[in-house]
Amino acid sequence: MNQHTKPNAPVLDSYWMPFTANRQFKQAPRLLASAEGMHYTSTDGRTILDGTAGLWCVNAGHGRRQIAAAVERQLSTMDFAPSFQMGHPIAFDFAERLAEIAPGPEGQKLDRVFFTGSGSESVDTALKIAIAYQRAIGQGTRTRLIGRERGYHGVGFGGISVGGILNNRRVFPQLPGSDHLRHTHDPAKNAFVKGQPDHGAELADDLERLVALHGAETIAACIVEPVAGSTGVLIPPKGYLERLRAICDKHGILLIFDEVITGFGRLGAAFATDFFGVTPDMVTAAKGLTNGAIPMGAVFASRKVHDALMHGPENAIELFHGYTYSGHPAACAAGIATLDIYRDEGLMTRAVELQDAWHDAMHSLKGLPNVIDIRTIGLIAGIELQSRDGAIGARAYDVFVDCFEKGLLIRVTGDIIAFSPPLIAEEKHFGEIVSILGDALKRAK
C-alpha cells in the first residue's frame, strides 16, 4: 500500500472536481493510484497507457526520481520564502536556465522571465504586462485585448475574456473591450492533414478588420495559441502566424503566444515559437515547465517589453503584480531537474524523430466509423468524430470511457479526441493506442 491508496474506497462527496460532471463521475469514478513511465495504475490495479501526458504536462513521463529528489532536498532546506521585496537563489538560477532556452532566435530571445503558479496566471500576467507596457511607452489608450474564437487561455477573467470557448464565457462576465479573431478550423479544405494545412493564412487579416473597427490606438495585444489544444488540436495554416506577426508590427500591437501546451518539446523544438520561426513579444508557459510535478507557470518577455517598464524612481515597483507562490522554491527545484532531464535525454527534439511514425499511426484510423477528420503535428493529434444528433460530445465521451476501461487514457473536448503522449513514448505505444482506440471507435454508436 502507498500513500495514494486506502483499504476501502474513498468517500467522494467533499471534493468538488474541476471541469468534471461531478454527479456522473461519482456514480462510476475513474481513480488513478500511481504512475511510472508511460503508464498509470488505477485503484483496482489495472495498467493505463497515458495518451495525454497527464493533462498535456508530463512530457518526460511519470515517476521521475530525479525531480522528486530535487523537490525533497529543497523542501528540507527551505520550504518557502517570500518573493515580494525578497528573493532566494534557486528562483534566479531557474530563470537563468530558462533564459538559455527561451523562445526566439539568438539576439531576440524572450529571456526575461516572470514566474506564476499556473497557465491561467501566466495568461493574466502577460495581458497585464501588455497593458502596462503600452502605458509605459505613452500609449495609455491601448487597453483592448484581442483573442481568437476557439482559443483557450485558462480560467481567469482575463483568460476567459480573450478565450473563445463558449462554456467558459457563458456564465461569467468578461473584461470590457475584448474582441476575437475568427478561428482557423476549416475541415472542408484542410481535412486529414499531416502538419500545417495549406489553406487559411488570410484569416490572419481578421486582425486588420478589428483594427479598422476599434482603432489601433485602442489595442494593446493579440494573444493566440500557436496550436490550439483544448479545443481539439487546431493547427495554424501555412503563413498564418507570420502574417499575424506582420500585422501586429504594423499597428504597434504586442503579440503573445500561449505556449502552455506547446512549450517544452511538444512539437520537436523547445517552443512552438522556434518550431514555426515566428517570434512574439511574450510567451506564456506552464505544464511541461516542471513536468507537472509541482504547479508552476512563467511568462517569457522580450527585453523591449521588460526594459520599457524599468524606468522611474528606483524605489518604485515597476510592475505592481505578482503571486504569493511566484518562484516557489520547490517548484523551481522541480523545474531545474526537469530541464536537466529534457537536456540529458534529448526530449526537446525527440518529437522530430517520432513524428512520422506518430502521424502514420494516427492517420491509419481514417475510414473508421464516424471519423470525419484527423490532424497531426509534432507529437499531437486531434481526431474529430461526427456528433450524434442533439448530443454533441456524447460519442467521444463514450469512446473515452471505453478506452479507459480497456487500458488507455485519452482526452476529449466535445467530439474531438486529443492525444499528446509523453515524449518518452516509443512506436510500440503508438500501435497500442491505435489498437485500443480503433476498437472503441468501432463499438461506438
Short mmCIF file of C-alpha atoms in Angstrom, two decimals:
data_model
loop_
_atom_site.label_atom_id
_atom_site.label_comp_id
_atom_site.label_asym_id
_atom_site.label_seq_id
_atom_site.Cartn_x
_atom_site.Cartn_y
_atom_site.Cartn_z
CA MET A 1 0.00 0.00 0.00
CA ASN A 2 1.28 3.52 -0.76
CA GLN A 3 0.20 6.97 0.35
CA HIS A 4 -2.30 7.24 -2.53
CA THR A 5 -4.33 4.14 -1.63
CA LYS A 6 -6.62 3.16 1.20
CA PRO A 7 -8.01 -0.26 2.04
CA ASN A 8 -11.56 0.97 1.37
CA ALA A 9 -12.99 3.09 -1.43
CA PRO A 10 -12.65 6.84 -0.74
CA VAL A 11 -15.63 8.99 0.12
CA LEU A 12 -16.25 11.20 -2.90
CA ASP A 13 -18.72 13.77 -1.58
CA SER A 14 -16.44 16.54 -0.34
CA TYR A 15 -14.20 17.08 -3.38
CA TRP A 16 -15.78 19.48 -5.90
CA MET A 17 -13.96 18.39 -9.05
CA PRO A 18 -12.80 20.83 -11.76
CA PHE A 19 -14.07 20.64 -15.36
CA THR A 20 -15.96 17.45 -14.44
CA ALA A 21 -19.58 16.32 -14.49
CA ASN A 22 -19.38 15.65 -10.75
CA ARG A 23 -22.63 13.72 -10.34
CA GLN A 24 -21.92 11.49 -13.33
CA PHE A 25 -18.33 10.86 -12.27
CA LYS A 26 -19.19 9.94 -8.69
CA GLN A 27 -21.64 7.30 -9.87
CA ALA A 28 -18.81 5.49 -11.70
CA PRO A 29 -15.47 7.01 -10.64
CA ARG A 30 -12.23 6.56 -12.58
CA LEU A 31 -9.45 6.71 -9.99
CA LEU A 32 -5.68 6.57 -10.54
CA ALA A 33 -3.39 5.38 -7.75
CA SER A 34 0.17 5.56 -9.08
CA ALA A 35 2.21 6.29 -12.19
CA GLU A 36 5.52 5.25 -13.73
CA GLY A 37 6.96 5.98 -17.16
CA MET A 38 4.23 5.80 -19.79
CA HIS A 39 1.57 4.31 -17.51
CA TYR A 40 -0.83 4.94 -14.68
CA THR A 41 -2.14 2.24 -12.36
CA SER A 42 -5.79 2.50 -11.40
CA THR A 43 -7.06 1.89 -7.87
CA ASP A 44 -8.34 -1.50 -8.99
CA GLY A 45 -4.85 -2.48 -10.18
CA ARG A 46 -5.20 -2.02 -13.95
CA THR A 47 -2.41 -0.56 -16.09
CA ILE A 48 -3.48 2.51 -18.11
CA LEU A 49 -1.37 3.79 -21.02
CA ASP A 50 -1.13 7.58 -20.77
CA GLY A 51 -2.00 9.02 -24.18
CA THR A 52 -2.21 12.60 -22.92
CA ALA A 53 0.92 13.19 -20.79
CA GLY A 54 -1.39 13.64 -17.82
CA LEU A 55 -3.05 16.85 -18.94
CA TRP A 56 -0.53 17.90 -21.62
CA CYS A 57 2.10 18.32 -18.90
CA VAL A 58 4.07 15.16 -18.06
CA ASN A 59 6.39 15.47 -21.07
CA ALA A 60 9.22 13.43 -19.55
CA GLY A 61 6.97 10.61 -18.34
CA HIS A 62 5.83 9.74 -14.83
CA GLY A 63 7.68 8.88 -11.66
CA ARG A 64 10.88 10.79 -12.33
CA ARG A 65 13.01 10.16 -9.23
CA GLN A 66 15.37 12.97 -10.16
CA ILE A 67 12.58 15.52 -9.85
CA ALA A 68 11.23 14.04 -6.63
CA ALA A 69 14.69 14.04 -5.07
CA ALA A 70 15.28 17.68 -6.05
CA VAL A 71 11.96 18.73 -4.52
CA GLU A 72 12.69 16.76 -1.34
CA ARG A 73 16.12 18.38 -0.98
CA GLN A 74 14.65 21.84 -1.46
CA LEU A 75 11.80 21.31 0.98
CA SER A 76 14.26 20.02 3.56
CA THR A 77 16.49 23.06 3.02
CA MET A 78 13.86 25.78 2.74
CA ASP A 79 10.19 25.13 2.17
CA PHE A 80 9.10 28.68 1.33
CA ALA A 81 10.49 32.18 1.03
CA PRO A 82 8.62 35.39 0.23
CA SER A 83 9.13 36.79 -3.25
CA PHE A 84 7.89 40.34 -2.62
CA GLN A 85 10.92 42.57 -1.96
CA MET A 86 12.83 39.39 -1.10
CA GLY A 87 14.49 36.63 -3.08
CA HIS A 88 16.12 33.22 -2.88
CA PRO A 89 18.89 31.90 -5.14
CA ILE A 90 17.07 28.99 -6.78
CA ALA A 91 14.48 31.27 -8.42
CA PHE A 92 17.26 33.26 -10.08
CA ASP A 93 19.06 30.06 -11.04
CA PHE A 94 15.93 28.66 -12.68
CA ALA A 95 15.26 31.90 -14.53
CA GLU A 96 18.80 31.83 -15.92
CA ARG A 97 18.38 28.24 -17.07
CA LEU A 98 15.13 29.16 -18.79
CA ALA A 99 16.72 32.21 -20.40
CA GLU A 100 19.24 29.89 -22.10
CA ILE A 101 16.44 28.05 -23.94
CA ALA A 102 14.00 30.97 -24.10
CA PRO A 103 11.77 31.31 -27.18
CA GLY A 104 13.19 33.19 -30.13
CA PRO A 105 16.43 33.28 -32.13
CA GLU A 106 19.78 34.34 -30.71
CA GLY A 107 19.79 38.07 -30.08
CA GLN A 108 15.98 38.18 -29.91
CA LYS A 109 15.27 35.68 -27.16
CA LEU A 110 12.41 36.37 -24.78
CA ASP A 111 14.78 35.97 -21.86
CA ARG A 112 13.09 37.98 -19.13
CA VAL A 113 11.08 35.53 -17.01
CA PHE A 114 8.19 36.27 -14.64
CA PHE A 115 7.09 33.29 -12.53
CA THR A 116 3.47 32.40 -11.83
CA GLY A 117 1.61 29.43 -10.38
CA SER A 118 -0.25 28.14 -13.43
CA GLY A 119 -1.08 28.66 -17.08
CA SER A 120 -4.13 30.75 -16.19
CA GLU A 121 -1.95 33.01 -14.06
CA SER A 122 0.61 33.22 -16.85
CA VAL A 123 -2.01 34.45 -19.30
CA ASP A 124 -3.44 37.07 -16.95
CA THR A 125 0.12 38.19 -16.17
CA ALA A 126 1.01 38.59 -19.85
CA LEU A 127 -2.17 40.57 -20.52
CA LYS A 128 -1.41 42.90 -17.62
CA ILE A 129 2.19 43.32 -18.76
CA ALA A 130 0.95 44.22 -22.24
CA ILE A 131 -1.29 46.98 -20.92
CA ALA A 132 1.44 48.22 -18.57
CA TYR A 133 3.92 48.27 -21.46
CA GLN A 134 1.65 50.35 -23.66
CA ARG A 135 1.15 52.84 -20.85
CA ALA A 136 4.90 52.97 -20.18
CA ILE A 137 5.64 53.95 -23.79
CA GLY A 138 2.96 56.65 -23.81
CA GLN A 139 0.17 54.58 -25.38
CA GLY A 140 -2.21 54.57 -22.43
CA THR A 141 -5.29 54.40 -24.66
CA ARG A 142 -4.28 50.87 -25.69
CA THR A 143 -6.23 48.69 -23.27
CA ARG A 144 -8.17 46.43 -25.64
CA LEU A 145 -7.19 42.74 -25.81
CA ILE A 146 -7.73 40.53 -28.85
CA GLY A 147 -8.08 36.75 -28.64
CA ARG A 148 -9.41 34.19 -31.07
CA GLU A 149 -12.53 32.05 -31.38
CA ARG A 150 -11.99 28.50 -30.12
CA GLY A 151 -8.98 29.67 -28.13
CA TYR A 152 -8.31 28.56 -24.56
CA HIS A 153 -6.29 30.79 -22.27
CA GLY A 154 -7.16 29.50 -18.82
CA VAL A 155 -9.92 30.43 -16.44
CA GLY A 156 -9.01 33.83 -15.02
CA PHE A 157 -11.21 36.74 -16.03
CA GLY A 158 -8.53 37.87 -18.46
CA GLY A 159 -8.16 34.40 -19.90
CA ILE A 160 -11.86 33.81 -20.45
CA SER A 161 -12.21 37.29 -21.95
CA VAL A 162 -9.68 36.60 -24.71
CA GLY A 163 -10.58 32.91 -24.86
CA GLY A 164 -13.15 31.60 -27.26
CA ILE A 165 -14.76 28.57 -25.61
CA LEU A 166 -18.45 29.25 -25.13
CA ASN A 167 -18.89 27.34 -21.87
CA ASN A 168 -16.03 29.27 -20.27
CA ARG A 169 -17.77 32.54 -21.17
CA ARG A 170 -21.46 31.68 -20.79
CA VAL A 171 -21.77 32.24 -17.04
CA PHE A 172 -19.05 34.76 -16.20
CA PRO A 173 -18.64 38.40 -17.27
CA GLN A 174 -15.68 39.34 -19.45
CA LEU A 175 -13.34 42.30 -19.49
CA PRO A 176 -14.88 45.18 -21.45
CA GLY A 177 -13.42 45.81 -24.89
CA SER A 178 -12.04 42.36 -25.61
CA ASP A 179 -12.65 41.00 -29.10
CA HIS A 180 -11.81 37.94 -31.18
CA LEU A 181 -10.32 36.86 -34.46
CA ARG A 182 -12.10 34.14 -36.38
CA HIS A 183 -10.75 30.64 -35.74
CA THR A 184 -8.72 28.79 -38.37
CA HIS A 185 -10.53 25.43 -38.37
CA ASP A 186 -11.69 24.66 -41.93
CA PRO A 187 -12.27 20.91 -42.37
CA ALA A 188 -13.89 21.48 -45.77
CA LYS A 189 -10.48 22.50 -47.15
CA ASN A 190 -8.00 21.03 -44.66
CA ALA A 191 -9.27 17.61 -43.56
CA PHE A 192 -6.85 14.73 -42.82
CA VAL A 193 -3.70 16.87 -42.95
CA LYS A 194 -0.31 15.97 -41.51
CA GLY A 195 1.40 19.15 -40.30
CA GLN A 196 0.28 22.63 -41.27
CA PRO A 197 -2.68 22.89 -43.65
CA ASP A 198 -2.31 24.78 -46.92
CA HIS A 199 -5.44 26.92 -46.69
CA GLY A 200 -6.24 29.77 -44.33
CA ALA A 201 -3.31 32.18 -43.99
CA GLU A 202 -5.62 35.02 -44.98
CA LEU A 203 -7.62 34.50 -41.79
CA ALA A 204 -4.89 36.46 -40.00
CA ASP A 205 -6.19 39.51 -41.87
CA ASP A 206 -9.13 39.44 -39.47
CA LEU A 207 -6.90 41.48 -37.18
CA GLU A 208 -6.95 44.26 -39.78
CA ARG A 209 -10.76 44.19 -39.58
CA LEU A 210 -10.62 44.64 -35.80
CA VAL A 211 -8.11 47.47 -36.17
CA ALA A 212 -10.48 49.18 -38.59
CA LEU A 213 -13.40 48.61 -36.21
CA HIS A 214 -11.79 49.67 -32.93
CA GLY A 215 -8.74 51.72 -33.94
CA ALA A 216 -5.16 50.55 -33.46
CA GLU A 217 -4.75 53.16 -30.73
CA THR A 218 -7.11 51.12 -28.51
CA ILE A 219 -5.49 47.68 -28.92
CA ALA A 220 -2.76 46.60 -26.50
CA ALA A 221 -2.17 42.98 -27.52
CA CYS A 222 -3.30 39.98 -29.50
CA ILE A 223 -2.97 36.53 -27.94
CA VAL A 224 -3.24 33.18 -29.75
CA GLU A 225 -2.16 29.61 -29.21
CA PRO A 226 0.30 28.61 -31.95
CA VAL A 227 -1.52 25.26 -31.90
CA ALA A 228 -4.88 25.38 -30.15
CA GLY A 229 -5.01 22.30 -27.93
CA SER A 230 -8.03 22.38 -25.65
CA THR A 231 -10.49 22.93 -28.50
CA GLY A 232 -9.25 19.91 -30.40
CA VAL A 233 -5.78 20.45 -31.96
CA LEU A 234 -6.31 23.31 -34.39
CA ILE A 235 -3.10 23.71 -36.39
CA PRO A 236 -2.16 27.09 -37.92
CA PRO A 237 -2.31 27.27 -41.72
CA LYS A 238 0.97 27.88 -43.53
CA GLY A 239 1.84 31.57 -43.35
CA TYR A 240 -0.83 32.42 -40.78
CA LEU A 241 1.43 33.17 -37.81
CA GLU A 242 3.87 35.12 -39.99
CA ARG A 243 1.01 37.27 -41.27
CA LEU A 244 -0.29 37.86 -37.75
CA ARG A 245 3.18 38.97 -36.64
CA ALA A 246 3.44 41.44 -39.53
CA ILE A 247 0.03 42.98 -38.80
CA CYS A 248 0.88 43.41 -35.11
CA ASP A 249 4.15 45.11 -36.04
CA LYS A 250 2.36 47.40 -38.49
CA HIS A 251 -0.08 48.64 -35.85
CA GLY A 252 2.05 48.63 -32.69
CA ILE A 253 0.17 45.69 -31.16
CA LEU A 254 2.02 43.25 -28.92
CA LEU A 255 1.77 39.59 -29.98
CA ILE A 256 1.50 36.94 -27.26
CA PHE A 257 1.81 33.20 -27.91
CA ASP A 258 0.11 30.99 -25.35
CA GLU A 259 2.50 28.02 -25.21
CA VAL A 260 1.19 26.40 -22.05
CA ILE A 261 0.61 23.27 -24.16
CA THR A 262 3.19 23.60 -26.95
CA GLY A 263 6.14 24.55 -24.76
CA PHE A 264 8.97 22.18 -23.81
CA GLY A 265 9.29 19.85 -26.77
CA ARG A 266 5.74 19.05 -27.79
CA LEU A 267 6.39 19.94 -31.44
CA GLY A 268 10.05 18.94 -31.61
CA ALA A 269 11.54 22.26 -30.51
CA ALA A 270 11.76 23.91 -27.12
CA PHE A 271 8.82 26.14 -28.08
CA ALA A 272 6.39 26.45 -30.96
CA THR A 273 7.91 29.90 -31.41
CA ASP A 274 11.09 28.19 -32.58
CA PHE A 275 9.30 25.42 -34.48
CA PHE A 276 7.34 27.90 -36.61
CA GLY A 277 10.09 30.52 -36.76
CA VAL A 278 7.80 33.35 -35.64
CA THR A 279 8.78 35.34 -32.55
CA PRO A 280 6.08 37.05 -30.47
CA ASP A 281 6.67 39.68 -27.79
CA MET A 282 5.70 37.38 -24.94
CA VAL A 283 5.16 33.66 -24.43
CA THR A 284 3.12 32.09 -21.64
CA ALA A 285 4.18 28.70 -20.25
CA ALA A 286 3.29 26.16 -17.54
CA LYS A 287 2.56 22.39 -17.65
CA GLY A 288 5.83 20.94 -19.06
CA LEU A 289 7.78 23.59 -17.14
CA THR A 290 8.03 21.23 -14.16
CA ASN A 291 6.85 18.02 -15.86
CA GLY A 292 3.60 18.52 -13.95
CA ALA A 293 5.31 17.62 -10.67
CA ILE A 294 4.73 20.96 -8.91
CA PRO A 295 2.28 23.63 -10.13
CA MET A 296 4.15 26.50 -11.81
CA GLY A 297 3.92 28.87 -14.74
CA ALA A 298 6.03 31.53 -16.39
CA VAL A 299 5.86 34.43 -18.80
CA PHE A 300 8.78 34.95 -21.16
CA ALA A 301 9.06 38.60 -22.22
CA SER A 302 11.27 40.35 -24.74
CA ARG A 303 13.82 42.82 -23.47
CA LYS A 304 11.88 45.52 -25.30
CA VAL A 305 8.82 44.83 -23.19
CA HIS A 306 10.74 44.31 -19.95
CA ASP A 307 13.02 47.31 -20.31
CA ALA A 308 10.16 49.68 -21.11
CA LEU A 309 8.95 49.19 -17.54
CA MET A 310 12.38 49.64 -15.91
CA HIS A 311 12.07 53.41 -15.57
CA GLY A 312 11.06 55.90 -12.91
CA PRO A 313 12.31 56.09 -9.31
CA GLU A 314 14.48 53.10 -8.38
CA ASN A 315 12.48 52.51 -5.21
CA ALA A 316 9.20 52.21 -7.15
CA ILE A 317 7.70 48.83 -8.03
CA GLU A 318 7.86 48.70 -11.83
CA LEU A 319 5.07 46.11 -12.30
CA PHE A 320 2.54 46.14 -9.48
CA HIS A 321 1.71 42.48 -9.87
CA GLY A 322 2.72 39.06 -8.53
CA TYR A 323 1.67 35.96 -6.64
CA THR A 324 2.49 34.52 -3.23
CA TYR A 325 3.91 31.47 -4.98
CA SER A 326 5.82 33.23 -7.76
CA GLY A 327 9.17 31.43 -7.95
CA HIS A 328 8.27 28.95 -5.19
CA PRO A 329 11.48 27.19 -4.09
CA ALA A 330 10.15 23.63 -4.51
CA ALA A 331 8.67 24.44 -7.92
CA CYS A 332 11.99 25.94 -9.04
CA ALA A 333 13.80 22.81 -7.88
CA ALA A 334 11.36 20.66 -9.85
CA GLY A 335 11.83 22.90 -12.87
CA ILE A 336 15.63 22.73 -12.85
CA ALA A 337 15.54 18.93 -12.51
CA THR A 338 13.04 18.78 -15.36
CA LEU A 339 15.29 20.89 -17.62
CA ASP A 340 18.18 18.55 -16.81
CA ILE A 341 16.12 15.55 -17.95
CA TYR A 342 14.99 17.29 -21.12
CA ARG A 343 18.61 18.15 -21.94
CA ASP A 344 20.23 14.86 -20.98
CA GLU A 345 17.67 12.71 -22.82
CA GLY A 346 17.19 14.96 -25.84
CA LEU A 347 13.46 15.23 -25.18
CA MET A 348 13.08 18.77 -26.54
CA THR A 349 13.67 17.48 -30.07
CA ARG A 350 12.51 13.86 -29.75
CA ALA A 351 9.15 14.63 -31.38
CA VAL A 352 11.05 15.21 -34.63
CA GLU A 353 12.30 11.62 -34.52
CA LEU A 354 8.86 10.22 -33.66
CA GLN A 355 6.52 12.38 -35.69
CA ASP A 356 6.44 10.39 -38.95
CA ALA A 357 5.56 7.17 -37.16
CA TRP A 358 3.11 9.03 -34.94
CA HIS A 359 1.36 10.74 -37.84
CA ASP A 360 1.11 7.49 -39.81
CA ALA A 361 -0.32 5.66 -36.81
CA MET A 362 -2.96 8.30 -36.15
CA HIS A 363 -3.97 8.65 -39.80
CA SER A 364 -4.37 4.88 -40.06
CA LEU A 365 -7.68 5.43 -38.23
CA LYS A 366 -9.11 7.21 -41.27
CA GLY A 367 -12.15 5.36 -42.54
CA LEU A 368 -13.29 4.06 -39.16
CA PRO A 369 -16.90 4.76 -38.16
CA ASN A 370 -17.73 8.42 -37.52
CA VAL A 371 -14.14 9.69 -38.02
CA ILE A 372 -14.53 12.90 -40.04
CA ASP A 373 -11.06 14.42 -39.62
CA ILE A 374 -7.59 13.64 -38.30
CA ARG A 375 -4.92 16.30 -37.83
CA THR A 376 -1.40 15.86 -36.51
CA ILE A 377 1.66 17.96 -35.79
CA GLY A 378 4.70 17.13 -33.68
CA LEU A 379 3.60 14.65 -31.04
CA ILE A 380 0.00 15.88 -31.00
CA ALA A 381 -3.10 14.53 -32.71
CA GLY A 382 -6.74 15.51 -32.96
CA ILE A 383 -9.36 13.01 -34.15
CA GLU A 384 -12.74 14.56 -34.87
CA LEU A 385 -15.90 12.47 -34.70
CA GLN A 386 -19.31 13.05 -36.20
CA SER A 387 -21.62 14.26 -33.43
CA ARG A 388 -24.81 12.45 -32.57
CA ASP A 389 -27.97 14.34 -33.32
CA GLY A 390 -28.78 16.55 -30.36
CA ALA A 391 -25.94 15.14 -28.25
CA ILE A 392 -22.69 16.92 -29.02
CA GLY A 393 -19.80 15.29 -27.15
CA ALA A 394 -21.68 12.13 -26.20
CA ARG A 395 -19.98 9.88 -28.76
CA ALA A 396 -16.47 10.99 -27.82
CA TYR A 397 -17.26 10.63 -24.11
CA ASP A 398 -18.40 7.05 -24.67
CA VAL A 399 -15.13 6.37 -26.52
CA PHE A 400 -13.20 7.96 -23.64
CA VAL A 401 -14.82 5.68 -21.06
CA ASP A 402 -14.42 2.62 -23.28
CA CYS A 403 -10.71 3.35 -23.80
CA PHE A 404 -10.15 3.83 -20.08
CA GLU A 405 -11.76 0.51 -19.32
CA LYS A 406 -9.51 -1.14 -21.91
CA GLY A 407 -6.31 0.48 -20.58
CA LEU A 408 -5.84 3.79 -22.45
CA LEU A 409 -6.23 7.36 -21.21
CA ILE A 410 -7.38 9.79 -23.91
CA ARG A 411 -8.64 13.38 -23.74
CA VAL A 412 -11.89 14.54 -25.29
CA THR A 413 -13.25 18.00 -25.96
CA GLY A 414 -16.68 17.96 -27.49
CA ASP A 415 -16.50 15.25 -30.13
CA ILE A 416 -12.76 15.65 -30.68
CA ILE A 417 -10.24 13.20 -29.24
CA ALA A 418 -6.88 14.78 -28.43
CA PHE A 419 -3.58 12.97 -27.94
CA SER A 420 -0.30 14.28 -26.53
CA PRO A 421 1.68 11.28 -25.21
CA PRO A 422 4.80 11.76 -23.09
CA LEU A 423 7.90 12.49 -25.16
CA ILE A 424 9.47 9.24 -23.94
CA ALA A 425 6.91 7.29 -25.99
CA GLU A 426 8.04 4.56 -28.39
CA GLU A 427 6.47 3.28 -31.59
CA LYS A 428 5.07 0.25 -29.77
CA HIS A 429 2.94 2.62 -27.71
CA PHE A 430 1.53 4.16 -30.89
CA GLY A 431 0.41 0.72 -32.01
CA GLU A 432 -1.26 0.08 -28.67
CA ILE A 433 -3.06 3.42 -28.81
CA VAL A 434 -4.34 2.77 -32.34
CA SER A 435 -5.47 -0.75 -31.42
CA ILE A 436 -7.45 0.25 -28.32
CA LEU A 437 -8.88 3.41 -29.84
CA GLY A 438 -9.75 1.73 -33.13
CA ASP A 439 -11.74 -0.97 -31.36
CA ALA A 440 -13.53 1.65 -29.24
CA LEU A 441 -14.46 3.65 -32.33
CA LYS A 442 -15.93 0.52 -33.92
CA ARG A 443 -18.05 -0.09 -30.82
CA ALA A 444 -19.28 3.49 -30.52
CA LYS A 445 -22.76 4.01 -31.99
#
